[in-house]
PDB file of C-alpha atoms and ligand atoms in Angstrom:
ATOM      1  CA  MET A   2     -15.187 -18.558  19.852  1.00  0.00           C
ATOM      2  CA  GLY A   3     -11.926 -20.249  18.874  1.00  0.00           C
ATOM      3  CA  GLY A   4     -11.153 -18.164  15.743  1.00  0.00           C
ATOM      4  CA  PRO A   5      -8.370 -15.581  15.546  1.00  0.00           C
ATOM      5  CA  SER A   6      -9.267 -12.156  16.889  1.00  0.00           C
ATOM      6  CA  VAL A   7      -9.476  -9.149  14.598  1.00  0.00           C
ATOM      7  CA  ALA A   8      -6.397  -7.776  16.337  1.00  0.00           C
ATOM      8  CA  ALA A   9      -4.467 -10.987  15.647  1.00  0.00           C
ATOM      9  CA  PHE A  10      -5.468 -10.878  11.983  1.00  0.00           C
ATOM     10  CA  ARG A  11      -4.307  -7.271  11.731  1.00  0.00           C
ATOM     11  CA  ARG A  12      -0.989  -8.167  13.378  1.00  0.00           C
ATOM     12  CA  LYS A  13      -0.468 -11.073  10.966  1.00  0.00           C
ATOM     13  CA  ARG A  14      -1.280  -8.838   7.966  1.00  0.00           C
ATOM     14  CA  GLU A  15       1.180  -6.198   9.157  1.00  0.00           C
ATOM     15  CA  VAL A  16       3.936  -8.804   9.380  1.00  0.00           C
ATOM     16  CA  VAL A  17       3.275  -9.921   5.790  1.00  0.00           C
ATOM     17  CA  VAL A  18       3.267  -6.326   4.527  1.00  0.00           C
ATOM     18  CA  ALA A  19       6.468  -5.565   6.472  1.00  0.00           C
ATOM     19  CA  MET A  20       8.459  -8.150   4.529  1.00  0.00           C
ATOM     20  CA  THR A  21       8.927  -6.131   1.333  1.00  0.00           C
ATOM     21  CA  LYS A  22      12.286  -4.733   0.230  1.00  0.00           C
ATOM     22  CA  VAL A  23      11.546  -1.666  -1.896  1.00  0.00           C
ATOM     23  CA  LEU A  24      13.881   0.139  -4.297  1.00  0.00           C
ATOM     24  CA  ILE A  25      13.071   3.788  -4.964  1.00  0.00           C
ATOM     25  CA  ALA A  26      14.528   6.386  -7.317  1.00  0.00           C
ATOM     26  CA  CYS A  27      13.591   9.727  -8.848  1.00  0.00           C
ATOM     27  CA  ASP A  28      14.772  12.534 -11.089  1.00  0.00           C
ATOM     28  CA  HIS A  29      14.767  16.201 -10.107  1.00  0.00           C
ATOM     29  CA  GLY A  30      11.029  16.436 -10.915  1.00  0.00           C
ATOM     30  CA  GLY A  31      10.241  13.721  -8.394  1.00  0.00           C
ATOM     31  CA  LEU A  32      12.695  14.501  -5.613  1.00  0.00           C
ATOM     32  CA  GLU A  33      10.314  16.149  -3.158  1.00  0.00           C
ATOM     33  CA  LEU A  34       7.734  13.381  -3.465  1.00  0.00           C
ATOM     34  CA  LYS A  35      10.383  10.655  -3.286  1.00  0.00           C
ATOM     35  CA  VAL A  36      11.672  12.033   0.040  1.00  0.00           C
ATOM     36  CA  GLN A  37       8.144  11.811   1.424  1.00  0.00           C
ATOM     37  CA  LEU A  38       7.578   8.303   0.074  1.00  0.00           C
ATOM     38  CA  VAL A  39      10.833   6.993   1.545  1.00  0.00           C
ATOM     39  CA  GLY A  40       9.474   8.064   4.937  1.00  0.00           C
ATOM     40  CA  ASP A  41       6.034   6.622   4.237  1.00  0.00           C
ATOM     41  CA  LEU A  42       7.452   3.240   3.202  1.00  0.00           C
ATOM     42  CA  ALA A  43       9.695   3.078   6.262  1.00  0.00           C
ATOM     43  CA  SER A  44       6.809   4.024   8.555  1.00  0.00           C
ATOM     44  CA  TRP A  45       4.769   1.138   7.087  1.00  0.00           C
ATOM     45  CA  GLY A  46       7.572  -1.247   8.030  1.00  0.00           C
ATOM     46  CA  HIS A  47       9.233  -1.767   4.645  1.00  0.00           C
ATOM     47  CA  GLU A  48      12.947  -1.951   3.978  1.00  0.00           C
ATOM     48  CA  VAL A  49      13.791   0.902   1.600  1.00  0.00           C
ATOM     49  CA  LEU A  50      16.856   1.260  -0.624  1.00  0.00           C
ATOM     50  CA  ASP A  51      17.050   4.808  -2.019  1.00  0.00           C
ATOM     51  CA  LEU A  52      18.972   4.811  -5.321  1.00  0.00           C
ATOM     52  CA  GLY A  53      18.875   8.611  -5.725  1.00  0.00           C
ATOM     53  CA  VAL A  54      18.846  11.280  -6.871  1.00  0.00           C
ATOM     54  CA  HIS A  55      19.464  13.329  -3.773  1.00  0.00           C
ATOM     55  CA  SER A  56      19.610  16.849  -5.193  1.00  0.00           C
ATOM     56  CA  SER A  57      17.387  19.023  -7.396  1.00  0.00           C
ATOM     57  CA  GLU A  58      20.043  19.298 -10.105  1.00  0.00           C
ATOM     58  CA  SER A  59      18.605  18.426 -13.522  1.00  0.00           C
ATOM     59  CA  VAL A  60      19.225  14.800 -14.547  1.00  0.00           C
ATOM     60  CA  ASN A  61      17.971  12.376 -17.218  1.00  0.00           C
ATOM     61  CA  TYR A  62      15.118  10.240 -15.879  1.00  0.00           C
ATOM     62  CA  PRO A  63      16.008   7.125 -17.990  1.00  0.00           C
ATOM     63  CA  ASP A  64      19.320   6.814 -16.125  1.00  0.00           C
ATOM     64  CA  LEU A  65      17.478   6.477 -12.820  1.00  0.00           C
ATOM     65  CA  ALA A  66      14.754   4.227 -14.206  1.00  0.00           C
ATOM     66  CA  LEU A  67      17.320   1.848 -15.719  1.00  0.00           C
ATOM     67  CA  LYS A  68      19.443   1.854 -12.575  1.00  0.00           C
ATOM     68  CA  LEU A  69      16.482   0.839 -10.426  1.00  0.00           C
ATOM     69  CA  CYS A  70      15.053  -1.695 -12.872  1.00  0.00           C
ATOM     70  CA  ARG A  71      18.389  -3.431 -13.435  1.00  0.00           C
ATOM     71  CA  SER A  72      18.829  -3.689  -9.664  1.00  0.00           C
ATOM     72  CA  LEU A  73      15.319  -5.049  -9.321  1.00  0.00           C
ATOM     73  CA  VAL A  74      15.692  -7.811 -11.929  1.00  0.00           C
ATOM     74  CA  ALA A  75      19.080  -8.652 -10.374  1.00  0.00           C
ATOM     75  CA  GLY A  76      17.180  -9.466  -7.186  1.00  0.00           C
ATOM     76  CA  GLU A  77      18.240  -6.507  -5.071  1.00  0.00           C
ATOM     77  CA  GLY A  78      14.632  -5.655  -4.264  1.00  0.00           C
ATOM     78  CA  GLU A  79      11.127  -7.027  -4.589  1.00  0.00           C
ATOM     79  CA  LEU A  80       9.294  -3.910  -5.740  1.00  0.00           C
ATOM     80  CA  GLY A  81      10.345  -0.579  -7.241  1.00  0.00           C
ATOM     81  CA  VAL A  82       9.020   2.970  -6.986  1.00  0.00           C
ATOM     82  CA  LEU A  83       9.994   5.539  -9.625  1.00  0.00           C
ATOM     83  CA  VAL A  84       9.097   9.210  -9.375  1.00  0.00           C
ATOM     84  CA  CYS A  85       9.568  11.922 -12.004  1.00  0.00           C
ATOM     85  CA  GLY A  86       7.511  14.994 -12.876  1.00  0.00           C
ATOM     86  CA  THR A  87       4.642  13.069 -14.424  1.00  0.00           C
ATOM     87  CA  GLY A  88       5.747   9.448 -13.965  1.00  0.00           C
ATOM     88  CA  ILE A  89       5.428   9.031 -17.737  1.00  0.00           C
ATOM     89  CA  GLY A  90       9.094   9.087 -18.700  1.00  0.00           C
ATOM     90  CA  MET A  91      10.002   6.721 -15.856  1.00  0.00           C
ATOM     91  CA  SER A  92       7.324   4.241 -16.922  1.00  0.00           C
ATOM     92  CA  ILE A  93       8.390   4.286 -20.584  1.00  0.00           C
ATOM     93  CA  ALA A  94      12.039   3.702 -19.669  1.00  0.00           C
ATOM     94  CA  ALA A  95      11.306   1.102 -16.970  1.00  0.00           C
ATOM     95  CA  ASN A  96       9.280  -1.088 -19.319  1.00  0.00           C
ATOM     96  CA  LYS A  97      12.295  -1.459 -21.626  1.00  0.00           C
ATOM     97  CA  VAL A  98      13.963  -3.685 -19.028  1.00  0.00           C
ATOM     98  CA  SER A  99      13.071  -7.344 -19.462  1.00  0.00           C
ATOM     99  CA  GLY A 100      11.215  -8.657 -16.428  1.00  0.00           C
ATOM    100  CA  VAL A 101       9.904  -5.273 -15.372  1.00  0.00           C
ATOM    101  CA  ARG A 102       6.185  -4.573 -15.364  1.00  0.00           C
ATOM    102  CA  ALA A 103       5.965  -0.870 -14.571  1.00  0.00           C
ATOM    103  CA  ALA A 104       2.609   0.831 -14.026  1.00  0.00           C
ATOM    104  CA  LEU A 105       2.002   4.569 -14.084  1.00  0.00           C
ATOM    105  CA  VAL A 106      -0.837   5.191 -11.648  1.00  0.00           C
ATOM    106  CA  GLY A 107      -2.564   8.202 -10.130  1.00  0.00           C
ATOM    107  CA  ASP A 108      -5.444   6.655  -8.185  1.00  0.00           C
ATOM    108  CA  CYS A 109      -5.828   3.944  -5.558  1.00  0.00           C
ATOM    109  CA  TYR A 110      -8.000   1.631  -7.671  1.00  0.00           C
ATOM    110  CA  SER A 111      -5.476   1.544 -10.509  1.00  0.00           C
ATOM    111  CA  ALA A 112      -2.660   1.043  -8.008  1.00  0.00           C
ATOM    112  CA  ARG A 113      -4.417  -2.009  -6.559  1.00  0.00           C
ATOM    113  CA  MET A 114      -5.271  -3.389  -9.996  1.00  0.00           C
ATOM    114  CA  ALA A 115      -1.678  -2.904 -11.127  1.00  0.00           C
ATOM    115  CA  ARG A 116      -0.686  -5.619  -8.688  1.00  0.00           C
ATOM    116  CA  GLU A 117      -3.808  -7.797  -8.527  1.00  0.00           C
ATOM    117  CA  HIS A 118      -4.209  -8.118 -12.310  1.00  0.00           C
ATOM    118  CA  ASN A 119      -0.922  -6.963 -13.870  1.00  0.00           C
ATOM    119  CA  ASN A 120       1.532  -8.144 -11.214  1.00  0.00           C
ATOM    120  CA  ALA A 121       3.356  -4.838 -11.597  1.00  0.00           C
ATOM    121  CA  ASN A 122       6.706  -4.881  -9.859  1.00  0.00           C
ATOM    122  CA  VAL A 123       7.386  -1.162 -10.361  1.00  0.00           C
ATOM    123  CA  VAL A 124       5.021   1.720  -9.699  1.00  0.00           C
ATOM    124  CA  CYS A 125       5.607   5.108 -11.345  1.00  0.00           C
ATOM    125  CA  LEU A 126       4.253   8.283  -9.800  1.00  0.00           C
ATOM    126  CA  GLY A 127       4.168  11.920 -10.902  1.00  0.00           C
ATOM    127  CA  GLY A 128       5.677  14.295  -8.388  1.00  0.00           C
ATOM    128  CA  ARG A 129       4.189  17.298 -10.183  1.00  0.00           C
ATOM    129  CA  VAL A 130       0.803  15.649 -10.597  1.00  0.00           C
ATOM    130  CA  LEU A 131      -0.063  14.044  -7.274  1.00  0.00           C
ATOM    131  CA  GLY A 132      -0.340  15.893  -4.012  1.00  0.00           C
ATOM    132  CA  PRO A 133       1.416  14.334  -1.010  1.00  0.00           C
ATOM    133  CA  ASP A 134      -1.716  12.769   0.497  1.00  0.00           C
ATOM    134  CA  ARG A 135      -2.907  11.242  -2.778  1.00  0.00           C
ATOM    135  CA  ALA A 136       0.576   9.956  -3.591  1.00  0.00           C
ATOM    136  CA  GLY A 137       0.904   8.302  -0.173  1.00  0.00           C
ATOM    137  CA  ALA A 138      -2.530   6.686  -0.474  1.00  0.00           C
ATOM    138  CA  VAL A 139      -1.785   5.432  -3.999  1.00  0.00           C
ATOM    139  CA  LEU A 140       1.511   3.896  -2.929  1.00  0.00           C
ATOM    140  CA  LYS A 141      -0.108   2.284   0.114  1.00  0.00           C
ATOM    141  CA  ALA A 142      -2.775   0.700  -2.110  1.00  0.00           C
ATOM    142  CA  PHE A 143      -0.029  -0.653  -4.376  1.00  0.00           C
ATOM    143  CA  MET A 144       2.007  -2.047  -1.478  1.00  0.00           C
ATOM    144  CA  GLU A 145      -0.939  -3.785   0.171  1.00  0.00           C
ATOM    145  CA  ALA A 146      -2.329  -5.497  -2.937  1.00  0.00           C
ATOM    146  CA  ARG A 147      -1.334  -9.012  -4.064  1.00  0.00           C
ATOM    147  CA  PHE A 148      -1.255 -10.633  -7.517  1.00  0.00           C
ATOM    148  CA  GLU A 149      -4.297 -12.837  -8.096  1.00  0.00           C
ATOM    149  CA  GLY A 150      -2.703 -15.172 -10.662  1.00  0.00           C
ATOM    150  CA  GLY A 151      -5.033 -17.428 -12.688  1.00  0.00           C
ATOM    151  CA  ARG A 152      -6.281 -15.826 -15.914  1.00  0.00           C
ATOM    152  CA  HIS A 153      -4.104 -12.795 -15.217  1.00  0.00           C
ATOM    153  CA  GLN A 154      -0.957 -14.934 -15.356  1.00  0.00           C
ATOM    154  CA  ARG A 155      -1.991 -16.232 -18.777  1.00  0.00           C
ATOM    155  CA  ARG A 156      -2.099 -12.652 -20.057  1.00  0.00           C
ATOM    156  CA  LEU A 157       1.256 -11.802 -18.533  1.00  0.00           C
ATOM    157  CA  ASP A 158       2.723 -14.890 -20.186  1.00  0.00           C
ATOM    158  CA  ILE A 159       1.783 -13.398 -23.579  1.00  0.00           C
ATOM    159  CA  ILE A 160       3.709 -10.228 -22.729  1.00  0.00           C
ATOM    160  CA  ALA A 161       6.653 -12.270 -21.444  1.00  0.00           C
ATOM    161  CA  SER A 162       6.738 -14.244 -24.713  1.00  0.00           C
ATOM    162  CA  VAL A 163       7.296 -10.978 -26.587  1.00  0.00           C
ATOM    163  CA  GLU A 164      10.185 -10.181 -24.259  1.00  0.00           C
ATOM    164  CA  ALA A 165      11.614 -13.634 -24.928  1.00  0.00           C
ATOM    165  CA  GLU A 166      11.426 -13.057 -28.718  1.00  0.00           C
ATOM    166  CA  ALA A 167      13.377  -9.827 -28.326  1.00  0.00           C
TER     167      ALA A 167
HETATM  168  C1  RB5 B 219      11.754  16.684 -16.143  1.00  0.00           C
HETATM  169  O1  RB5 B 219      11.569  18.030 -16.346  1.00  0.00           O
HETATM  170  C2  RB5 B 219      10.527  15.902 -16.599  1.00  0.00           C
HETATM  171  O2  RB5 B 219      10.497  15.853 -17.985  1.00  0.00           O
HETATM  172  C3  RB5 B 219      10.537  14.509 -16.010  1.00  0.00           C
HETATM  173  O3  RB5 B 219      10.555  14.606 -14.623  1.00  0.00           O
HETATM  174  C4  RB5 B 219       9.347  13.623 -16.328  1.00  0.00           C
HETATM  175  O4  RB5 B 219       8.154  14.279 -16.067  1.00  0.00           O
HETATM  176  C5  RB5 B 219       9.364  12.960 -17.623  1.00  0.00           C
HETATM  177  O5  RB5 B 219       8.494  12.162 -17.964  1.00  0.00           O
END
């Protein structure tokens, strides 16, 4: 008696999750999955800014990774999603941008850890690796997790100090 109902808790949690502005981009290898994920993110209540590409014409994945990451560190979004064939090239390029912590993930546990422990602000997914259901579940796990801080912040500070040196 007196405490919030389960339904009220769920409603509150949905409101928190709905606050996120998400940037998303892909190359030709990630286009099909990106189209799906734009819909998934919107259906979960997020604000989505799609930075391209919008056709299957061959492009260079670093151009898209850098475009998204520069927008992200400029404050145009809170989280980023990058999709290429494997997610590997996007993650390598994304982590060259100071302030970006990009995680290449293919399972829900790693997706959750990427935020809880690593405070990842960009998730990279492989459009030729993950099926649509797995990719949606992985992204959902990433979106719903929260950074735990504490000892994990200390470790991120070490990484940030290397960025500062550069
Ligand atoms: C493009 O063919 C492919 O190399 C790219 O999508 C990505 O997988 C690179 O890491």
